[in-house]
Coordinates of C-alpha atoms in Angstrom, one line a residue:
Chain A
M15 CA 2.0 9.4 30.8
D16 CA 0.9 6.5 28.5
I17 CA 0.8 7.4 24.6
T18 CA -0.9 4.6 24.1
K19 CA -4.3 4.7 26.6
W20 CA -4.4 8.4 26.0
M21 CA -4.9 7.4 22.1
K22 CA -7.4 4.7 23.1
D23 CA -9.8 7.4 25.0
N24 CA -9.4 9.8 22.2
Q25 CA -9.7 7.1 19.5
T26 CA -13.3 9.3 17.8
R27 CA -10.7 12.7 17.5
L28 CA -8.4 10.8 16.9
I29 CA -9.3 9.1 13.6
A30 CA -11.0 12.3 13.1
V31 CA -7.8 14.3 12.4
I32 CA -6.5 12.1 11.0
A33 CA -9.4 11.8 8.2
V34 CA -9.0 15.6 8.0
I35 CA -5.1 15.6 7.5
I36 CA -5.4 12.2 4.8
L37 CA -8.4 14.3 3.1
A38 CA -6.9 17.8 2.8
P39 CA -5.0 17.6 -0.4
L40 CA -8.1 16.0 -2.0
V41 CA -10.5 19.4 -0.3
Y42 CA -7.6 21.5 -1.6
S43 CA -8.2 20.2 -4.8
S44 CA -11.3 20.4 -5.1
V45 CA -11.6 24.5 -3.8
S46 CA -9.4 24.9 -6.6
Y47 CA -10.7 23.3 -9.1
L48 CA -14.0 25.3 -8.0
V49 CA -12.0 28.3 -8.0
A50 CA -11.6 27.3 -11.5
V51 CA -14.1 26.8 -12.9
R52 CA -15.8 30.3 -11.7
N53 CA -12.9 31.9 -13.4
G54 CA -13.1 30.1 -16.2
P55 CA -10.2 28.7 -18.3
D56 CA -6.6 28.8 -16.9
K57 CA -4.7 31.2 -18.3
P58 CA -1.6 29.1 -20.6
F59 CA 0.8 27.9 -17.9
L60 CA 4.0 28.4 -19.8
E61 CA 4.4 31.7 -22.5
K62 CA 4.6 30.4 -26.0
P63 CA 7.4 31.6 -28.3
D64 CA 7.0 34.4 -30.7
A65 CA 4.6 32.4 -33.9
K66 CA 8.2 33.2 -36.1
Y67 CA 9.7 30.5 -33.9
Q68 CA 8.7 27.5 -35.2
D69 CA 11.5 25.4 -33.6
C70 CA 13.3 25.1 -30.3
V71 CA 17.3 24.2 -30.9
R72 CA 15.8 20.5 -29.7
D73 CA 12.7 19.0 -30.0
T74 CA 10.5 19.8 -26.6
A75 CA 10.4 16.4 -25.4
Y76 CA 13.8 16.5 -24.4
M77 CA 13.6 20.1 -23.9
R78 CA 11.2 20.2 -21.0
I79 CA 13.6 17.6 -19.0
H80 CA 17.4 18.5 -20.3
H81 CA 17.3 22.0 -21.0
M82 CA 20.0 22.1 -17.8
D83 CA 21.8 19.3 -19.1
L84 CA 22.3 21.4 -23.0
L85 CA 22.7 24.0 -20.6
K86 CA 26.2 22.5 -19.2
E87 CA 26.8 20.8 -22.1
I88 CA 28.3 24.0 -23.8
R89 CA 29.4 25.7 -20.7
E90 CA 31.3 22.5 -20.9
E91 CA 32.5 22.8 -24.7
F92 CA 33.1 26.0 -24.4
V93 CA 34.7 26.1 -21.4
R94 CA 36.8 23.8 -21.8
H95 CA 37.6 23.1 -25.3
G96 CA 37.0 26.7 -26.4
I97 CA 34.2 25.9 -28.8
R98 CA 31.7 28.2 -29.6
G99 CA 29.0 27.0 -30.8
E100 CA 25.6 28.0 -31.9
I101 CA 23.3 27.5 -29.0
R102 CA 23.7 30.4 -26.2
L103 CA 22.0 31.6 -23.8
R104 CA 21.2 34.9 -25.9
T105 CA 19.6 32.3 -28.4
C106 CA 17.2 31.3 -25.6
A107 CA 16.1 35.4 -25.0
E108 CA 14.9 34.7 -28.5
C109 CA 12.6 33.1 -28.6
H110 CA 12.0 33.1 -24.4
T111 CA 12.0 36.6 -23.7
S112 CA 11.0 37.0 -20.2
R113 CA 12.6 34.6 -18.0
E114 CA 9.6 35.4 -15.6
R115 CA 7.2 34.5 -17.6
F116 CA 8.9 31.1 -19.1
C117 CA 11.8 29.7 -16.9
N118 CA 10.9 31.5 -13.4
R119 CA 7.1 30.2 -14.0
C120 CA 8.6 26.0 -14.1
H121 CA 11.2 27.0 -11.1
E122 CA 9.0 28.5 -8.5
T123 CA 5.8 25.9 -9.3
V124 CA 8.4 22.5 -8.2
N125 CA 10.4 24.9 -5.8
L126 CA 13.5 25.2 -7.7
N127 CA 15.6 28.4 -6.4
L128 CA 18.7 28.6 -9.0
D129 CA 21.3 30.7 -8.3
C130 CA 22.0 30.9 -12.2
F131 CA 21.4 34.0 -12.5
G132 CA 22.6 36.0 -9.7
C133 CA 25.6 36.1 -11.9
H134 CA 25.1 35.1 -15.4
Y135 CA 23.2 37.7 -17.5
Y136 CA 19.8 36.6 -19.5
P137 CA 19.3 38.9 -22.8
E138 CA 16.5 39.6 -22.3
P139 CA 14.9 42.5 -24.4
E140 CA 13.6 45.8 -22.7
A141 CA 10.2 45.2 -23.5
A142 CA 10.5 41.8 -21.5
V143 CA 11.7 43.7 -18.9
Q144 CA 9.3 46.7 -17.9
Q145 CA 6.5 44.2 -18.3
A146 CA 7.3 41.7 -16.2
L147 CA 8.2 44.6 -13.7
Q148 CA 4.6 45.6 -14.3
G149 CA 3.2 42.4 -13.9
G150 CA 2.2 41.9 -17.0
E151 CA -0.5 40.4 -18.0
E152 CA -0.3 40.0 -21.5
W153 CA -0.6 35.9 -22.3
I154 CA -0.5 34.9 -25.7
D155 CA -3.4 32.7 -26.2
E156 CA -2.6 29.3 -26.5
S157 CA -5.3 29.1 -29.3
S158 CA -4.6 32.5 -32.0
Chain B
M1 CA -5.8 -29.4 -1.7
E2 CA -9.4 -28.7 -3.9
S3 CA -12.6 -26.9 -1.0
A4 CA -13.5 -31.0 -2.1
E5 CA -11.4 -32.5 0.3
I6 CA -11.8 -29.9 2.7
E7 CA -15.1 -31.8 3.1
S8 CA -12.9 -35.2 3.2
T9 CA -10.8 -34.5 5.9
E10 CA -13.4 -32.9 8.3
G11 CA -14.6 -36.3 9.3
K12 CA -16.7 -38.3 8.5
K13 CA -20.1 -39.5 10.1
L14 CA -19.1 -42.7 12.4
E15 CA -22.8 -44.2 10.5
S16 CA -20.7 -43.7 7.3
A17 CA -17.9 -45.2 8.5
G18 CA -20.0 -48.5 10.2
R19 CA -18.8 -48.3 13.1
M20 CA -22.2 -48.1 14.9
P21 CA -26.0 -48.7 13.8
A22 CA -27.3 -45.9 12.1
E23 CA -30.1 -46.3 14.5
A24 CA -28.4 -45.3 18.1
F25 CA -28.5 -41.8 15.9
T26 CA -31.4 -39.3 17.3
E27 CA -32.1 -36.3 16.1
D28 CA -31.3 -34.7 19.1
R29 CA -28.3 -36.3 20.1
P30 CA -24.9 -35.0 18.6
V31 CA -24.1 -37.6 15.0
P32 CA -20.0 -38.2 16.5
L33 CA -17.0 -37.9 14.5
L34 CA -14.4 -39.9 13.4
I35 CA -11.5 -38.1 13.2
E36 CA -8.7 -37.7 10.6
P37 CA -5.9 -35.9 11.3
D38 CA -3.9 -34.1 9.0
L39 CA -0.8 -35.0 9.4
A40 CA 0.9 -32.8 7.6
F41 CA -0.7 -29.3 8.5
I42 CA -0.1 -30.6 12.4
R43 CA 3.8 -30.7 11.3
T44 CA 3.4 -27.2 9.1
I45 CA 1.7 -25.5 12.2
Q46 CA 4.7 -26.9 14.7
G47 CA 7.3 -25.4 11.5
L48 CA 6.2 -22.0 12.1
G49 CA 6.2 -21.0 15.6
G50 CA 3.8 -23.8 17.0
E51 CA 6.8 -26.3 17.8
T52 CA 5.2 -27.0 21.6
F53 CA 0.9 -26.2 20.6
K54 CA 0.3 -30.2 20.9
K55 CA 1.3 -29.6 25.0
C56 CA -2.5 -27.9 25.0
F57 CA -4.3 -29.5 27.7
Q58 CA -6.8 -27.7 27.3
C59 CA -7.0 -25.4 30.7
G60 CA -8.7 -22.6 28.6
T61 CA -6.8 -19.3 29.8
C62 CA -6.4 -18.5 26.5
S63 CA -10.0 -18.0 25.9
A64 CA -9.8 -16.2 29.5
T65 CA -7.5 -14.2 28.5
C66 CA -8.1 -13.1 25.1
P67 CA -9.6 -8.8 25.3
I68 CA -11.2 -9.5 22.2
S69 CA -13.1 -13.4 22.2
P70 CA -16.5 -13.1 22.2
R71 CA -18.2 -14.4 25.3
E72 CA -20.4 -17.0 23.1
D73 CA -17.6 -19.7 22.0
P74 CA -14.8 -18.3 22.7
F75 CA -11.6 -18.6 20.8
P76 CA -8.2 -19.3 21.0
R77 CA -9.2 -22.9 22.9
K78 CA -11.3 -24.4 20.2
E79 CA -9.1 -23.9 17.6
M80 CA -5.7 -25.4 19.1
A81 CA -8.1 -28.3 20.4
W82 CA -8.7 -28.4 16.3
A83 CA -5.2 -27.8 15.6
A84 CA -3.8 -30.3 17.6
W85 CA -6.4 -32.5 16.1
G86 CA -5.5 -31.9 12.9
M87 CA -8.5 -30.6 11.7
R88 CA -7.6 -28.7 8.6
G89 CA -10.9 -28.3 7.2
R90 CA -12.8 -26.9 10.0
L91 CA -10.3 -24.8 11.1
L92 CA -9.7 -22.6 7.5
R93 CA -13.5 -22.7 7.7
D94 CA -13.7 -21.1 10.7
P95 CA -13.8 -16.8 11.3
D96 CA -12.3 -17.0 14.6
I97 CA -9.1 -17.5 13.1
W98 CA -9.2 -14.2 11.6
L99 CA -10.5 -12.0 14.1
C100 CA -7.6 -13.0 16.4
H101 CA -5.4 -10.3 16.2
Q102 CA -2.1 -11.3 17.4
C103 CA -2.4 -9.7 20.8
N104 CA -0.1 -12.7 21.9
D105 CA -1.9 -12.0 25.7
C106 CA -2.7 -15.9 25.3
S107 CA 1.0 -16.6 24.1
V108 CA 2.2 -15.1 27.2
R109 CA -0.1 -16.8 30.5
C110 CA -0.2 -20.2 28.4
P111 CA 0.8 -22.0 31.5
R112 CA 2.4 -24.9 29.0
T113 CA 3.8 -22.5 26.9
G114 CA 1.7 -23.5 23.4
R115 CA 2.0 -19.9 21.7
P116 CA -1.9 -19.7 20.9
G117 CA -1.7 -16.5 19.0
D118 CA 1.3 -18.2 16.9
V119 CA -0.6 -21.2 15.9
M120 CA -3.9 -19.1 15.1
A121 CA -0.8 -17.2 12.6
A122 CA -0.1 -20.3 11.0
I123 CA -3.7 -21.5 10.9
R124 CA -4.5 -17.6 8.7
R125 CA -1.6 -18.7 6.3
E126 CA -2.6 -21.5 5.8
S127 CA -6.0 -20.4 5.6
I128 CA -4.4 -17.7 2.8
I129 CA -3.2 -20.6 0.7
E130 CA -5.8 -22.3 0.5
Y131 CA -8.2 -20.2 -0.8
S132 CA -5.9 -18.5 -3.0
V133 CA -6.1 -18.1 -6.6
P134 CA -3.8 -20.1 -8.4
R135 CA -2.3 -21.7 -5.1
F136 CA 0.8 -22.4 -6.6
L137 CA 1.6 -19.1 -6.5
A138 CA 0.5 -18.6 -3.6
R139 CA 2.9 -21.8 -2.5
A140 CA 5.9 -20.7 -3.9
V141 CA 5.1 -16.8 -2.2
N142 CA 5.2 -18.7 0.8
S143 CA 8.5 -20.5 0.3
P144 CA 12.3 -18.7 1.0
G145 CA 13.6 -20.3 -2.1
W146 CA 11.1 -19.2 -4.8
A147 CA 12.4 -15.4 -3.7
P148 CA 14.7 -15.2 -6.3
V149 CA 13.0 -16.4 -9.3
L150 CA 9.4 -14.4 -7.8
L151 CA 11.2 -11.3 -7.4
A152 CA 13.3 -11.4 -10.5
I153 CA 10.0 -11.4 -12.5
P154 CA 8.7 -8.4 -12.2
A155 CA 12.1 -7.3 -12.0
V156 CA 12.1 -8.5 -15.4
L157 CA 8.9 -7.6 -17.1
L158 CA 9.5 -3.7 -16.1
G159 CA 12.8 -3.5 -16.8
L160 CA 11.6 -5.2 -20.9
A161 CA 9.1 -2.4 -20.2
V162 CA 11.6 0.7 -19.9
G163 CA 14.0 -1.1 -22.6
F164 CA 11.3 -0.8 -24.9
R165 CA 9.1 2.5 -23.6
E166 CA 9.6 4.2 -26.6
S167 CA 8.0 1.2 -29.0
I168 CA 5.3 0.4 -26.8
G169 CA 4.4 4.4 -26.6
N170 CA 4.5 4.8 -30.4
A171 CA 2.2 1.3 -30.3
L172 CA -0.5 3.2 -27.7
G173 CA 0.5 6.2 -29.5
F174 CA 1.6 8.4 -26.5
L175 CA 4.5 11.0 -26.4
P176 CA 7.7 9.8 -25.8
S177 CA 7.4 13.2 -23.2
A178 CA 5.5 12.2 -19.9
G179 CA 2.5 14.7 -21.5
N180 CA 2.0 18.3 -20.9
R181 CA 1.1 18.0 -17.2
I182 CA 4.0 16.1 -15.8
A183 CA 8.0 16.6 -16.8
F184 CA 10.0 15.2 -14.2
A185 CA 13.8 13.9 -15.0
Y186 CA 12.5 10.2 -14.0
S187 CA 9.8 10.0 -16.9
S188 CA 12.9 10.6 -19.4
M189 CA 13.4 6.5 -18.2
I190 CA 10.8 5.9 -17.2
P191 CA 7.4 7.7 -18.1
Q192 CA 4.9 7.8 -16.6
W193 CA 2.5 6.8 -18.8
L194 CA 4.3 3.5 -19.0
I195 CA 4.1 3.2 -15.5
M196 CA -0.1 4.2 -15.3
I197 CA -0.1 1.1 -17.9
F198 CA 1.7 -1.0 -16.7
F199 CA 0.9 -1.2 -13.3
G200 CA -2.8 -0.3 -13.9
F201 CA -2.9 -4.0 -15.9
F202 CA -0.9 -5.9 -13.2
T203 CA -3.1 -3.8 -10.5
L204 CA -6.6 -5.2 -12.3
L205 CA -4.6 -8.9 -12.0
A206 CA -4.4 -8.7 -8.9
I207 CA -8.2 -7.4 -7.8
V208 CA -9.4 -10.1 -10.4
A209 CA -6.9 -13.0 -8.5
L210 CA -7.9 -11.6 -4.7
T211 CA -11.6 -11.7 -5.8
A212 CA -11.8 -14.8 -6.6
G213 CA -9.9 -15.9 -3.9
L214 CA -12.2 -13.8 -1.5
V215 CA -15.4 -15.3 -3.2
R216 CA -14.0 -19.1 -2.2
F217 CA -12.7 -18.4 1.5
W218 CA -16.8 -16.9 1.0
K219 CA -18.4 -20.2 0.6
G220 CA -15.6 -21.8 2.7
L221 CA -17.2 -19.6 6.0
K222 CA -20.9 -20.1 4.9
N223 CA -20.1 -23.2 4.3
G224 CA -18.3 -24.1 8.1
G225 CA -17.3 -22.2 11.2
Q226 CA -21.1 -21.5 12.9
D227 CA -23.0 -24.2 11.4
G228 CA -26.5 -23.2 10.1
Q229 CA -26.4 -19.4 12.1
E230 CA -28.6 -16.7 9.7
P231 CA -27.2 -13.8 9.1
V232 CA -28.7 -11.1 11.3
K233 CA -27.1 -8.4 10.0
G234 CA -27.1 -6.2 6.5
L235 CA -23.9 -6.8 4.7
A236 CA -23.7 -3.5 4.5
A237 CA -24.0 -2.1 7.8
S238 CA -22.0 -5.2 8.6
L239 CA -19.0 -3.2 6.5
F240 CA -19.9 -0.2 7.5
S241 CA -19.4 -1.3 11.5
V242 CA -16.3 -3.3 10.8
A243 CA -14.6 -0.5 8.9
V244 CA -14.9 1.9 11.2
S245 CA -13.5 -0.4 14.1
V246 CA -11.3 -1.2 11.9
L247 CA -10.2 2.9 11.3
K248 CA -10.2 3.6 15.0
H249 CA -7.5 0.4 16.2
E250 CA -10.4 -1.2 18.6
H251 CA -8.9 -4.2 18.7
F252 CA -5.4 -3.5 18.4
S253 CA -5.9 -1.0 21.5
S254 CA -7.3 -3.8 23.3
C255 CA -3.9 -5.9 23.1
E256 CA -1.3 -6.1 26.2
A257 CA 1.6 -8.1 24.9
A258 CA 1.6 -6.4 21.7
R259 CA 0.3 -2.8 22.9
P260 CA 3.2 -1.0 20.8
R261 CA 1.5 -3.0 17.0
Y262 CA -1.5 -0.6 18.4
V263 CA 0.8 2.9 17.0
S264 CA 3.5 1.1 15.3
H265 CA 0.0 -0.4 12.8
M266 CA -1.8 2.5 12.7
G267 CA 0.6 4.5 11.6
M268 CA 1.5 1.6 8.9
M269 CA -1.9 1.4 7.9
F270 CA -2.8 5.7 7.6
G271 CA 0.9 6.2 6.0
F272 CA 0.4 3.5 3.3
L273 CA -3.3 4.8 3.0
A274 CA -2.0 8.3 2.1
L275 CA 0.2 7.1 0.2
T276 CA -2.3 5.0 -1.9
L277 CA -4.6 8.6 -2.4
V278 CA -1.4 10.3 -3.2
T279 CA -0.4 7.7 -6.2
I280 CA -3.5 7.3 -8.0
W281 CA -3.6 11.2 -8.0
V282 CA -0.2 11.2 -9.8
M283 CA -1.8 8.3 -12.2
T284 CA -4.5 9.7 -12.9
A285 CA -3.3 13.1 -13.4
R286 CA -3.7 13.2 -17.4
I287 CA -7.9 12.0 -17.7
N288 CA -8.3 13.9 -13.8
P289 CA -10.7 16.4 -14.3
L290 CA -9.9 18.6 -10.8
I291 CA -6.9 19.3 -12.5
T292 CA -7.3 22.6 -14.3
S293 CA -3.2 23.4 -14.0
D294 CA -1.3 22.6 -16.7
F295 CA 0.9 21.3 -14.7
V296 CA 0.5 18.9 -12.3
Y297 CA 3.8 17.0 -11.2
P298 CA 6.7 17.5 -9.8
F299 CA 4.9 19.0 -7.2
N300 CA 6.4 21.5 -5.4
F301 CA 8.0 21.4 -1.3
W302 CA 4.6 22.6 0.1
N303 CA 1.6 21.2 -2.6
P304 CA -0.7 19.5 0.1
W305 CA -0.4 16.1 -2.0
R306 CA 3.7 16.7 -1.6
I307 CA 3.0 17.8 2.1
L308 CA 0.9 14.4 2.1
A309 CA 3.1 12.2 0.9
N310 CA 5.6 13.0 3.2
L311 CA 3.6 12.4 5.9
G312 CA 2.0 9.3 4.9
G313 CA 6.1 8.0 4.0
L314 CA 7.3 8.6 7.6
A315 CA 4.1 7.7 9.5
L316 CA 4.8 4.0 7.5
L317 CA 8.5 4.3 8.1
G318 CA 8.2 4.8 11.5
G319 CA 5.7 1.9 11.9
C320 CA 7.4 -0.7 10.0
L321 CA 10.7 0.4 11.8
W322 CA 9.2 -0.2 14.8
M323 CA 7.8 -3.7 13.5
V324 CA 11.0 -4.9 12.6
L325 CA 12.5 -3.8 16.2
E326 CA 9.5 -5.8 17.9
R327 CA 10.1 -8.7 15.1
L328 CA 14.0 -8.7 15.6
E329 CA 14.3 -8.9 19.6
E330 CA 11.1 -10.5 19.5
S331 CA 8.8 -9.2 22.0
D332 CA 6.4 -10.8 23.3
G333 CA 3.9 -8.2 21.2
S334 CA 5.5 -10.0 18.0
G335 CA 5.6 -13.4 18.5
R336 CA 7.7 -15.5 16.8
S337 CA 8.7 -14.2 13.0
T338 CA 8.1 -16.4 10.0
Y339 CA 9.2 -16.3 6.4
F340 CA 5.4 -14.9 6.1
D341 CA 6.0 -11.7 8.4
W342 CA 9.1 -10.8 6.8
A343 CA 8.6 -11.5 3.4
F344 CA 6.0 -9.1 4.1
L345 CA 7.0 -6.4 6.4
G346 CA 10.3 -6.3 4.6
V347 CA 8.9 -5.8 1.2
L348 CA 7.3 -2.8 2.4
S349 CA 9.7 -1.4 4.9
L350 CA 12.0 -2.0 1.6
V351 CA 9.6 0.1 -0.3
V352 CA 9.2 3.3 2.1
V353 CA 12.7 3.2 2.4
T354 CA 14.0 3.3 -1.1
G355 CA 11.3 5.5 -2.0
F356 CA 12.6 8.2 0.4
I357 CA 16.4 7.6 -0.7
S358 CA 15.1 8.0 -4.3
E359 CA 13.5 11.8 -3.4
M360 CA 16.8 12.7 -1.7
M361 CA 18.7 11.7 -4.9
H362 CA 15.9 13.5 -6.9
Y363 CA 16.8 17.0 -4.7
L364 CA 20.4 15.9 -4.7
R365 CA 20.5 15.3 -8.7
L366 CA 22.4 12.4 -8.6
V367 CA 21.9 11.0 -12.3
P368 CA 22.1 7.5 -13.0
H369 CA 22.1 6.7 -9.7
R370 CA 18.3 8.0 -8.7
H371 CA 16.9 6.0 -12.0
V372 CA 18.7 3.2 -10.4
V373 CA 17.1 3.6 -6.6
Y374 CA 13.8 4.8 -8.7
F375 CA 13.9 1.7 -10.5
I376 CA 14.5 -0.9 -7.7
H377 CA 11.7 1.3 -6.1
L378 CA 9.3 -0.2 -8.9
V379 CA 10.3 -3.4 -8.7
L380 CA 9.5 -3.8 -5.3
V381 CA 6.2 -1.7 -5.2
F382 CA 5.6 -3.8 -8.1
N383 CA 6.8 -7.1 -6.0
L384 CA 4.1 -5.8 -3.5
V385 CA 1.3 -5.6 -5.5
I386 CA 1.2 -8.4 -7.9
Y387 CA 1.9 -10.8 -4.7
L388 CA -0.8 -9.4 -3.0
P389 CA -3.0 -12.1 -3.2
Y390 CA -0.4 -14.8 -1.5
S391 CA 1.4 -12.9 0.4
K392 CA 0.6 -11.6 4.0
F393 CA -0.6 -8.6 2.6
A394 CA -3.7 -10.8 1.3
R395 CA -4.8 -10.8 5.1
I396 CA -6.0 -6.9 5.5
F397 CA -8.8 -8.4 3.0
Y398 CA -9.1 -11.7 4.3
R399 CA -9.4 -10.7 7.9
T400 CA -12.2 -8.2 6.4
V401 CA -14.7 -10.9 4.4
A402 CA -14.4 -12.9 8.3
M403 CA -14.5 -10.1 10.2
V404 CA -17.8 -8.6 8.2
F405 CA -19.2 -12.4 8.2
A406 CA -18.8 -12.5 12.3
E407 CA -20.4 -9.4 12.8
S408 CA -23.5 -10.4 9.9
R409 CA -24.1 -13.1 12.1
G410 CA -24.2 -11.4 15.0
R411 CA -21.5 -12.2 16.8
Q412 CA -20.7 -10.1 19.6
W413 CA -16.1 -9.8 20.2
G414 CA -14.1 -7.4 20.6
A415 CA -14.6 -3.9 22.0
A416 CA -18.7 -5.0 21.5
A417 CA -18.1 -8.1 23.9
T418 CA -16.0 -6.4 26.4
T419 CA -17.8 -3.3 27.6
E420 CA -21.2 -4.9 28.3
D421 CA -20.2 -5.0 31.9
G422 CA -16.2 -4.9 33.4
V423 CA -15.9 -8.1 33.7
D424 CA -13.8 -9.3 31.3
S425 CA -11.9 -6.4 32.0
Q426 CA -11.6 -7.8 35.6
V427 CA -10.1 -11.4 34.4
H428 CA -6.8 -10.2 34.2

């Protein structure tokens, strides 16, 4: 069958389908906007660390993009050079008590499937684990 | 050449040339023209695929065979005559050269191998150069010798912007990071706010230059072509019907020799449209009121915006590759390819190819390769944007303006001309 002939016979329908495809994300975003407006403002996306911790080991801008580079760096230092520095996974867990509500939240959004923690242990406090297991909804409000 | 010069090359009334007494002319007799051929123009057309166009003996096969030509005053026979006579001014004010979509059915059937399709394309190129503001830039963009310089300009500008991103960011009050809503590895090298400001500024510049050119073009159309024709249809209504026919590809779908272009052009156009929409969405993420999430970018692979971007990219890639292949084998549909064609098609293809390579490298976490490819990608996009008013890309806007002009003057052409009865389709 001649595809161009079919296309020509169904010009209007074809354009309608293409328009739906192109406008779908806009519709999706508008609907999510309306839903968000109805349900009140969004909850904080990432769980904030405890207020008593002021500074991360690097500044936020660096950590947001390069946290995995930092982890690789300290792994290199320890495994190859035997230097056990100040920064360890345990140091992360001190502030970011729940991997579920901090790390994974972002990774899931951008479709990153990490396999680090199949072997490595993220030392979460027991309470945080329980909270995560219960689908804990205890958000630390940004404004408080 | 300034527009005043167009008037002078137009040919003077014999009366003023003193060849005939003034009383020889009465109101009901047409005023004869003294033709002053623009030889450089004729040579330009001969150099752009119309080397044999002077062989044209005005049989009119081209106009008869053209699937989208109007019944009244059809093209391209009359344009072939004007071109052979070197009537540059007349041609550049003729909307019909833009109604032509280069189906090349005329070129295939021309008994003198005059290639009217390529002649019309060459005139369109001249038209863009003629009306562009500033014109020297249009000449440079369309001469291969300048390509390295013109490609270096965006590379250097973007390189400087990236090199001084921290000082610029501090001066403008932007965090060195990408802001709260966007966090992706590229933004460590090329922050999103930088792209937003940098491309925003130069896009604005291109829009200003393009608008200036189009205003000159519109004036030209009003001064020439269909003399004294008053608008019969409002501009908004004309724009609407033109937009519908363009989206539907009514004219490309009427082509025979260039039938594959119906599909490839459609993929190209809608792919580009989709990518433009996604780009606007990402670039305005900081100020977009519809975005309520704390986090916008990078998208999840199954995010509707990402799906649209990938689909659009694939459509554009497919359309580009098909067109490149058609041009490489010099098929009937593509006609003769010139630098004008290759520069635009080449840059557009490279933009989509580097875009996809960049995406792959992002998934593969190849550092610093992905930054290099992304930089090249941005330079090419920049190249596409700032030279838009002067390259073949400008044709989108020139053609739309000419089509709106023709529509508002009640010109019956394209599908409207052929669906009245079956006569036209029986010609073939």
